[in-house]
XYZ file of N, CA and C in Angstrom:
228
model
N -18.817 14.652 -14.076
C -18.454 13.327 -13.608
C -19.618 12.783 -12.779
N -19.587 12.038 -12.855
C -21.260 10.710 -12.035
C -20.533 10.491 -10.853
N -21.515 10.454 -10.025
C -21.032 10.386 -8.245
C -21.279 8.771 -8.636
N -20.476 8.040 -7.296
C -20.657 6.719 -7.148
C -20.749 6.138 -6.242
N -20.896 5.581 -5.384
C -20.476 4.895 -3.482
C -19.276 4.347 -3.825
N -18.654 3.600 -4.776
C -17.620 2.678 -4.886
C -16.269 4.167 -4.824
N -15.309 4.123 -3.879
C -14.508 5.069 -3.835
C -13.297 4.881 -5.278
N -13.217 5.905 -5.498
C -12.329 6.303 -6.122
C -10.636 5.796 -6.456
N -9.931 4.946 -7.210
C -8.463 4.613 -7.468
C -7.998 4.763 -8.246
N -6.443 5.534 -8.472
C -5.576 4.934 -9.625
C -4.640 4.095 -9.418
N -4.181 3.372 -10.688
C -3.212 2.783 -10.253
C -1.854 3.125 -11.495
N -0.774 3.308 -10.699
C -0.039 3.904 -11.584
C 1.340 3.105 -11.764
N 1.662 2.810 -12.944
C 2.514 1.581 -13.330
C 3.478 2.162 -13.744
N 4.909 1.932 -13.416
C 6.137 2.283 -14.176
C 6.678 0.903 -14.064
N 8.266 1.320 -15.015
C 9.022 0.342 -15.281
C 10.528 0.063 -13.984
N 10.249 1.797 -13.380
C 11.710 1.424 -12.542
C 11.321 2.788 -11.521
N 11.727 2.629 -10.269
C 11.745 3.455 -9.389
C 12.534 5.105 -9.897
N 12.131 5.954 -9.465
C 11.934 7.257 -10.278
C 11.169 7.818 -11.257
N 10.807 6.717 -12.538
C 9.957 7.191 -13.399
C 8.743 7.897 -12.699
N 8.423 7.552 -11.839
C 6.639 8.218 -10.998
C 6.882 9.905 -10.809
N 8.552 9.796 -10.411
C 8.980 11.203 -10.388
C 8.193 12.070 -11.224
N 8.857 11.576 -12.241
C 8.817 12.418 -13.595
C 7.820 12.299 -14.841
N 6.581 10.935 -14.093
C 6.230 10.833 -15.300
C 4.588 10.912 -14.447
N 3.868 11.784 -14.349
C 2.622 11.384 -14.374
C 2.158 12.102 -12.688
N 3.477 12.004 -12.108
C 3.290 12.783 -10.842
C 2.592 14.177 -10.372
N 2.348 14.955 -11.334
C 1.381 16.371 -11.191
C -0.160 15.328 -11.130
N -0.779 14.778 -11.890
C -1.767 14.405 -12.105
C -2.216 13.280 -11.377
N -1.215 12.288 -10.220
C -1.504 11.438 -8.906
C -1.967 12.595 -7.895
N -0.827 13.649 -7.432
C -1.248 13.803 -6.568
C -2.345 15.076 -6.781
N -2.682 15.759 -7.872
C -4.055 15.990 -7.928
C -5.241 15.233 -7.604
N -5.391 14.264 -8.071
C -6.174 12.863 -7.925
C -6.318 12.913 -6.165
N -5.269 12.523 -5.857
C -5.137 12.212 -4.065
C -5.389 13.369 -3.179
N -5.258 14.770 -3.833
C -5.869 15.900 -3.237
C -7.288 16.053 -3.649
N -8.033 15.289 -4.146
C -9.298 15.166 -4.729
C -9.818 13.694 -3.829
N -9.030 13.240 -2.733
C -9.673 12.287 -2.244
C -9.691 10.864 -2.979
N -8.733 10.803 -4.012
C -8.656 9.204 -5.049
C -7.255 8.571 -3.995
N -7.568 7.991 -4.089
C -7.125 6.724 -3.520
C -5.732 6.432 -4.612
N -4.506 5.936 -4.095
C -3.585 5.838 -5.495
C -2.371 4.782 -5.088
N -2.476 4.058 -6.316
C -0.904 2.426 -5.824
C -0.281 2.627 -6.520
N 0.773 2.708 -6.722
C 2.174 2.573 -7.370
C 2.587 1.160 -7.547
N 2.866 0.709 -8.596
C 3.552 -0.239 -9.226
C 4.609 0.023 -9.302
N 5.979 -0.597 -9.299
C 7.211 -0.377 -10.009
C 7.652 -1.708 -10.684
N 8.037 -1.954 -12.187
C 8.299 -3.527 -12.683
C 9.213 -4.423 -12.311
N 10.263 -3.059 -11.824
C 11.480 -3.709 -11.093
C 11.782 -2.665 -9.997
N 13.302 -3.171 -9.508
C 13.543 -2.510 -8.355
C 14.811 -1.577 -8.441
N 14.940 -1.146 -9.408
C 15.986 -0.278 -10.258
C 17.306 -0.612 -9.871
N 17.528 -2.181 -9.308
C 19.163 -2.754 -9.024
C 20.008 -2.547 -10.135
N 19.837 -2.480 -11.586
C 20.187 -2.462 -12.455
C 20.457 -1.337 -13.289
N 19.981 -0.013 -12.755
C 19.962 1.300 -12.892
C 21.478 1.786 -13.332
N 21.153 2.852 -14.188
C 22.243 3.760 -14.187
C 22.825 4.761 -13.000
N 23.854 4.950 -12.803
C 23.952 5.957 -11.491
C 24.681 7.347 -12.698
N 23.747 8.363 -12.673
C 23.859 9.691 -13.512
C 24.859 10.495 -12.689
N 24.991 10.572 -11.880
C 25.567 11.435 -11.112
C 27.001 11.105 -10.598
N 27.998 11.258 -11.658
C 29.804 11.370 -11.016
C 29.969 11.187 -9.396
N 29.438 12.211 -8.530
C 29.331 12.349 -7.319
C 28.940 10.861 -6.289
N 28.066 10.103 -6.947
C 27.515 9.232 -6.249
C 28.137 7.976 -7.224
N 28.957 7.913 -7.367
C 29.448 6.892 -8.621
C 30.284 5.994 -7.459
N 30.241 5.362 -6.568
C 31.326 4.656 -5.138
C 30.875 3.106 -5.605
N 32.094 2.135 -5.251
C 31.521 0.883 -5.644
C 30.460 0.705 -3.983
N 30.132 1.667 -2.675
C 29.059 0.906 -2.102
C 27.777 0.869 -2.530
N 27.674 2.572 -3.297
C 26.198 2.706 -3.410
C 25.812 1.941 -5.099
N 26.933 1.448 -5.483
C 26.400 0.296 -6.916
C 26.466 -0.770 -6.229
N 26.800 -1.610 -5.247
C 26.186 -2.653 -4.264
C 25.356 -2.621 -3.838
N 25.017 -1.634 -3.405
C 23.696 -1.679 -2.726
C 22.349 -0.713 -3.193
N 22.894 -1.045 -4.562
C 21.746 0.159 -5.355
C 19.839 -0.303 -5.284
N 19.459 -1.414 -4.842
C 18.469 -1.756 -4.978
C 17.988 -1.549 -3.318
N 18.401 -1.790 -2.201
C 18.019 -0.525 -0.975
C 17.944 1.130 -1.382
N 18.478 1.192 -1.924
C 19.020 2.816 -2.190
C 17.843 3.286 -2.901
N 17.536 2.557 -3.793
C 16.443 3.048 -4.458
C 15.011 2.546 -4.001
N 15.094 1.911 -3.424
C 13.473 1.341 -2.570
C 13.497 2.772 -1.823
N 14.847 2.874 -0.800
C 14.373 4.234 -0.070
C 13.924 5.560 -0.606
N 14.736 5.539 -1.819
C 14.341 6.781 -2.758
C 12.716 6.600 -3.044
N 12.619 5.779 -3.218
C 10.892 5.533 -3.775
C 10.055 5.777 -2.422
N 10.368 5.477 -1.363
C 9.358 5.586 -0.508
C 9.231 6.940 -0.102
N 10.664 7.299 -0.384
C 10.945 9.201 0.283
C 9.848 9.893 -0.957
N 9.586 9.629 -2.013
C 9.119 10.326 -3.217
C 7.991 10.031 -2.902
């Protein structure tokens, strides 16, 4: 790889909060343990999401699923 002065970025684009989870996440934070610099995109704000889990199925947390998942994203 060619050294450069201009530092190092990725930028990493999904369609909905979680995908970063699962999709591409070994190879960001390699990058960022290598000193790259890294932004997250999300297209939306996963208000519209499926809730997978029986357990968490309550009409508050499908009201308020688009906090719920911003926090999830920032915790990740």
């Amino acid at each position: 790889m060619t050294s450069s002065a201009e530092p190092r970025r990725v930028l990493s684009v999904h369609a909905h909060p979680d995908d970063e989870a699962s999709k591409g996440s070994a190879l960001v934070a390699r990058l960022v343990s290598e000193g790259v610099g890294a932004t997250l995109v999300c297209c939306t704000g996963g208000e519209r999401g499926d809730i997978n889990n029986p357990a968490l199925q309550h009409p508050h947390i499908e009201e308020n699923l688009a906090e719920i998942r911003a926090e999830e994203l920032a915790k990740s």
